[in-house]
């Protein structure tokens, strides 16, 4: 490769290289926060797994000034619901701050995550309550909800969810604080 080609490639890869550098730095930041067994995993849901107080945490590293979870799709939220432990978001810029991911999600995405966790756990009473309270917020995610429920909870739950989502009257979402 020529020097010009290498220079071009490095300019294009700058963000990726910066992100990997932040992940490397994040390991020492987490160790300073009393996390143990900190290891990089590079999965779609998280970059690092670490243990603190006997609990396994799944940590996504973000090196941006933008909202750390703005780009989370409904599919990524579904993947987060499958994790057996807390998901954290470590924002590295301008200074390291660790957040419980569900606390920094938008209200609709937080509701989606909570619903999918209840579907996974088979808690149909909680599922019913969530859909009654926030059906309008959940309707845009119906395809993901149905796919998730079929895969992880069975056809009966999927049918029940279809009924719930389609039978709820339109609401203005004022009851969300109940959750």
mmCIF file of C-alpha atoms in Angstrom:
data_model
loop_
_atom_site.group_PDB
_atom_site.id
_atom_site.type_symbol
_atom_site.label_atom_id
_atom_site.label_comp_id
_atom_site.label_asym_id
_atom_site.label_seq_id
_atom_site.Cartn_x
_atom_site.Cartn_y
_atom_site.Cartn_z
ATOM 1 C CA UNK A 1 0.000 0.000 0.000
ATOM 2 C CA UNK A 2 1.109 3.522 -0.630
ATOM 3 C CA UNK A 3 1.500 6.103 2.121
ATOM 4 C CA UNK A 4 -1.513 7.911 0.699
ATOM 5 C CA UNK A 5 -3.676 4.756 0.903
ATOM 6 C CA UNK A 6 -2.541 4.067 4.464
ATOM 7 C CA UNK A 7 -3.249 7.663 5.467
ATOM 8 C CA UNK A 8 -6.721 7.463 3.934
ATOM 9 C CA UNK A 9 -7.454 4.145 5.695
ATOM 10 C CA UNK A 10 -6.316 5.516 9.065
ATOM 11 C CA UNK A 11 -8.511 8.593 8.681
ATOM 12 C CA UNK A 12 -11.506 6.396 7.872
ATOM 13 C CA UNK A 13 -10.796 4.026 10.777
ATOM 14 C CA UNK A 14 -10.148 6.799 13.304
ATOM 15 C CA UNK A 15 -13.529 6.392 15.066
ATOM 16 C CA UNK A 16 -13.162 2.636 15.286
ATOM 17 C CA UNK A 17 -9.646 2.923 16.675
ATOM 18 C CA UNK A 18 -10.808 5.553 19.177
ATOM 19 C CA UNK A 19 -13.633 3.238 20.303
ATOM 20 C CA UNK A 20 -11.264 0.329 20.897
ATOM 21 C CA UNK A 21 -8.949 2.661 22.808
ATOM 22 C CA UNK A 22 -11.851 3.687 25.046
ATOM 23 C CA UNK A 23 -12.738 0.039 25.660
ATOM 24 C CA UNK A 24 -9.146 -0.606 26.736
ATOM 25 C CA UNK A 25 -9.258 2.405 29.074
ATOM 26 C CA UNK A 26 -12.660 1.303 30.385
ATOM 27 C CA UNK A 27 -11.140 -1.845 31.851
ATOM 28 C CA UNK A 28 -8.913 0.132 34.203
ATOM 29 C CA UNK A 29 -11.764 2.546 34.988
ATOM 30 C CA UNK A 30 -13.978 -0.368 36.012
ATOM 31 C CA UNK A 31 -11.210 -1.884 38.123
ATOM 32 C CA UNK A 32 -10.894 1.467 39.924
ATOM 33 C CA UNK A 33 -14.661 1.170 40.634
ATOM 34 C CA UNK A 34 -14.030 -2.156 42.408
ATOM 35 C CA UNK A 35 -15.079 -4.424 39.558
ATOM 36 C CA UNK A 36 -13.225 -7.710 39.325
ATOM 37 C CA UNK A 37 -12.597 -10.194 36.521
ATOM 38 C CA UNK A 38 -12.999 -7.409 33.957
ATOM 39 C CA UNK A 39 -12.793 -8.859 30.473
ATOM 40 C CA UNK A 40 -13.593 -7.683 26.974
ATOM 41 C CA UNK A 41 -16.193 -9.699 25.087
ATOM 42 C CA UNK A 42 -17.243 -7.587 22.054
ATOM 43 C CA UNK A 43 -20.828 -8.836 21.808
ATOM 44 C CA UNK A 44 -23.799 -7.002 20.227
ATOM 45 C CA UNK A 45 -25.184 -6.195 23.682
ATOM 46 C CA UNK A 46 -22.026 -5.255 25.538
ATOM 47 C CA UNK A 47 -18.273 -4.814 25.312
ATOM 48 C CA UNK A 48 -17.183 -5.890 28.782
ATOM 49 C CA UNK A 49 -18.261 -8.350 31.454
ATOM 50 C CA UNK A 50 -17.206 -7.756 35.037
ATOM 51 C CA UNK A 51 -18.101 -8.870 38.539
ATOM 52 C CA UNK A 52 -18.739 -6.703 41.589
ATOM 53 C CA UNK A 53 -20.152 -7.964 44.846
ATOM 54 C CA UNK A 54 -20.682 -11.419 43.357
ATOM 55 C CA UNK A 55 -22.949 -10.036 40.600
ATOM 56 C CA UNK A 56 -22.034 -10.291 36.927
ATOM 57 C CA UNK A 57 -22.478 -7.010 35.013
ATOM 58 C CA UNK A 58 -22.741 -6.534 31.260
ATOM 59 C CA UNK A 59 -21.196 -3.206 30.277
ATOM 60 C CA UNK A 60 -21.485 -1.268 27.033
ATOM 61 C CA UNK A 61 -18.732 1.330 26.542
ATOM 62 C CA UNK A 62 -19.682 4.600 24.858
ATOM 63 C CA UNK A 63 -17.173 7.250 23.801
ATOM 64 C CA UNK A 64 -19.548 9.967 22.687
ATOM 65 C CA UNK A 65 -21.209 13.151 23.856
ATOM 66 C CA UNK A 66 -24.521 12.034 22.358
ATOM 67 C CA UNK A 67 -27.213 10.245 24.335
ATOM 68 C CA UNK A 68 -25.561 6.907 25.147
ATOM 69 C CA UNK A 69 -28.588 4.765 24.305
ATOM 70 C CA UNK A 70 -30.182 6.786 21.502
ATOM 71 C CA UNK A 71 -29.074 4.320 18.848
ATOM 72 C CA UNK A 72 -30.415 1.260 20.651
ATOM 73 C CA UNK A 73 -32.891 -0.472 18.356
ATOM 74 C CA UNK A 74 -35.831 -2.557 19.510
ATOM 75 C CA UNK A 75 -33.821 -5.627 18.505
ATOM 76 C CA UNK A 76 -30.943 -4.593 20.771
ATOM 77 C CA UNK A 77 -33.418 -4.007 23.616
ATOM 78 C CA UNK A 78 -34.696 -7.558 23.044
ATOM 79 C CA UNK A 79 -31.126 -8.865 23.311
ATOM 80 C CA UNK A 80 -30.652 -6.918 26.567
ATOM 81 C CA UNK A 81 -33.788 -8.548 27.997
ATOM 82 C CA UNK A 82 -32.127 -11.947 27.615
ATOM 83 C CA UNK A 83 -29.125 -11.081 29.780
ATOM 84 C CA UNK A 84 -29.065 -12.605 33.247
ATOM 85 C CA UNK A 85 -27.765 -9.628 35.158
ATOM 86 C CA UNK A 86 -27.657 -5.845 35.119
ATOM 87 C CA UNK A 87 -26.704 -4.067 31.902
ATOM 88 C CA UNK A 88 -24.647 -0.924 32.435
ATOM 89 C CA UNK A 89 -23.552 1.840 30.095
ATOM 90 C CA UNK A 90 -20.113 3.338 30.742
ATOM 91 C CA UNK A 91 -19.850 6.762 29.124
ATOM 92 C CA UNK A 92 -16.160 7.574 28.720
ATOM 93 C CA UNK A 93 -16.334 11.135 27.419
ATOM 94 C CA UNK A 94 -15.783 13.767 28.759
ATOM 95 C CA UNK A 95 -15.192 11.794 31.975
ATOM 96 C CA UNK A 96 -16.122 8.220 32.886
ATOM 97 C CA UNK A 97 -19.644 7.781 34.280
ATOM 98 C CA UNK A 98 -21.426 4.487 34.813
ATOM 99 C CA UNK A 99 -25.208 4.263 34.368
ATOM 100 C CA UNK A 100 -27.733 1.492 34.760
ATOM 101 C CA UNK A 101 -28.822 1.253 31.129
ATOM 102 C CA UNK A 102 -32.536 1.050 31.810
ATOM 103 C CA UNK A 103 -32.316 4.385 33.650
ATOM 104 C CA UNK A 104 -30.960 6.203 30.564
ATOM 105 C CA UNK A 105 -33.275 4.591 28.013
ATOM 106 C CA UNK A 106 -36.148 6.628 26.618
ATOM 107 C CA UNK A 107 -39.503 5.887 28.250
ATOM 108 C CA UNK A 108 -40.807 3.718 25.365
ATOM 109 C CA UNK A 109 -37.583 1.686 25.206
ATOM 110 C CA UNK A 110 -37.542 1.299 28.994
ATOM 111 C CA UNK A 111 -41.106 0.016 28.853
ATOM 112 C CA UNK A 112 -40.184 -2.370 26.022
ATOM 113 C CA UNK A 113 -37.250 -3.743 28.026
ATOM 114 C CA UNK A 114 -39.410 -4.244 31.115
ATOM 115 C CA UNK A 115 -42.134 -5.961 29.063
ATOM 116 C CA UNK A 116 -39.689 -8.318 27.361
ATOM 117 C CA UNK A 117 -38.113 -9.272 30.692
ATOM 118 C CA UNK A 118 -41.579 -10.139 32.014
ATOM 119 C CA UNK A 119 -42.354 -12.149 28.872
ATOM 120 C CA UNK A 120 -39.080 -14.049 29.292
ATOM 121 C CA UNK A 121 -39.905 -14.765 32.940
ATOM 122 C CA UNK A 122 -43.476 -15.839 32.092
ATOM 123 C CA UNK A 123 -45.048 -13.187 34.321
ATOM 124 C CA UNK A 124 -48.330 -12.730 32.433
ATOM 125 C CA UNK A 125 -49.932 -10.521 35.091
ATOM 126 C CA UNK A 126 -47.095 -8.012 34.753
ATOM 127 C CA UNK A 127 -47.290 -8.291 30.956
ATOM 128 C CA UNK A 128 -50.999 -7.458 31.062
ATOM 129 C CA UNK A 129 -50.432 -4.465 33.339
ATOM 130 C CA UNK A 130 -47.611 -3.082 31.177
ATOM 131 C CA UNK A 131 -49.677 -3.350 27.996
ATOM 132 C CA UNK A 132 -52.695 -1.742 29.702
ATOM 133 C CA UNK A 133 -50.568 1.183 30.847
ATOM 134 C CA UNK A 134 -48.383 1.702 27.815
ATOM 135 C CA UNK A 135 -49.913 -0.053 24.841
ATOM 136 C CA UNK A 136 -49.524 3.051 22.656
ATOM 137 C CA UNK A 137 -45.798 3.165 23.357
ATOM 138 C CA UNK A 138 -45.445 -0.540 22.615
ATOM 139 C CA UNK A 139 -47.413 -0.761 19.361
ATOM 140 C CA UNK A 140 -44.490 0.405 17.180
ATOM 141 C CA UNK A 141 -42.481 -2.506 18.610
ATOM 142 C CA UNK A 142 -45.193 -5.123 18.072
ATOM 143 C CA UNK A 143 -43.215 -7.189 15.542
ATOM 144 C CA UNK A 144 -40.210 -7.432 17.864
ATOM 145 C CA UNK A 145 -42.430 -8.208 20.862
ATOM 146 C CA UNK A 146 -44.231 -10.980 18.999
ATOM 147 C CA UNK A 147 -41.023 -12.518 17.643
ATOM 148 C CA UNK A 148 -39.437 -12.393 21.105
ATOM 149 C CA UNK A 149 -42.464 -13.948 22.795
ATOM 150 C CA UNK A 150 -42.643 -16.786 20.242
ATOM 151 C CA UNK A 151 -38.939 -17.580 20.686
ATOM 152 C CA UNK A 152 -38.642 -17.261 24.438
ATOM 153 C CA UNK A 153 -42.075 -17.776 25.920
ATOM 154 C CA UNK A 154 -44.107 -19.845 23.469
ATOM 155 C CA UNK A 155 -47.095 -19.542 21.181
ATOM 156 C CA UNK A 156 -49.611 -19.218 24.025
ATOM 157 C CA UNK A 157 -47.928 -16.091 25.387
ATOM 158 C CA UNK A 158 -47.547 -14.737 21.863
ATOM 159 C CA UNK A 159 -51.268 -15.165 21.200
ATOM 160 C CA UNK A 160 -52.099 -13.527 24.537
ATOM 161 C CA UNK A 161 -49.844 -10.576 23.707
ATOM 162 C CA UNK A 162 -51.428 -10.182 20.272
ATOM 163 C CA UNK A 163 -54.824 -9.999 21.929
ATOM 164 C CA UNK A 164 -53.615 -7.501 24.544
ATOM 165 C CA UNK A 165 -51.830 -5.195 22.108
ATOM 166 C CA UNK A 166 -54.728 -5.074 19.665
ATOM 167 C CA UNK A 167 -57.536 -4.757 22.191
ATOM 168 C CA UNK A 168 -56.194 -1.845 24.221
ATOM 169 C CA UNK A 169 -57.901 1.510 23.707
ATOM 170 C CA UNK A 170 -55.722 4.475 22.770
ATOM 171 C CA UNK A 171 -54.358 6.281 25.831
ATOM 172 C CA UNK A 172 -52.384 9.429 26.407
ATOM 173 C CA UNK A 173 -49.649 7.610 28.381
ATOM 174 C CA UNK A 174 -50.198 9.527 31.627
ATOM 175 C CA UNK A 175 -50.198 6.369 33.716
ATOM 176 C CA UNK A 176 -46.584 5.473 32.951
ATOM 177 C CA UNK A 177 -45.383 6.524 36.395
ATOM 178 C CA UNK A 178 -47.190 3.466 37.817
ATOM 179 C CA UNK A 179 -44.422 1.288 36.394
#
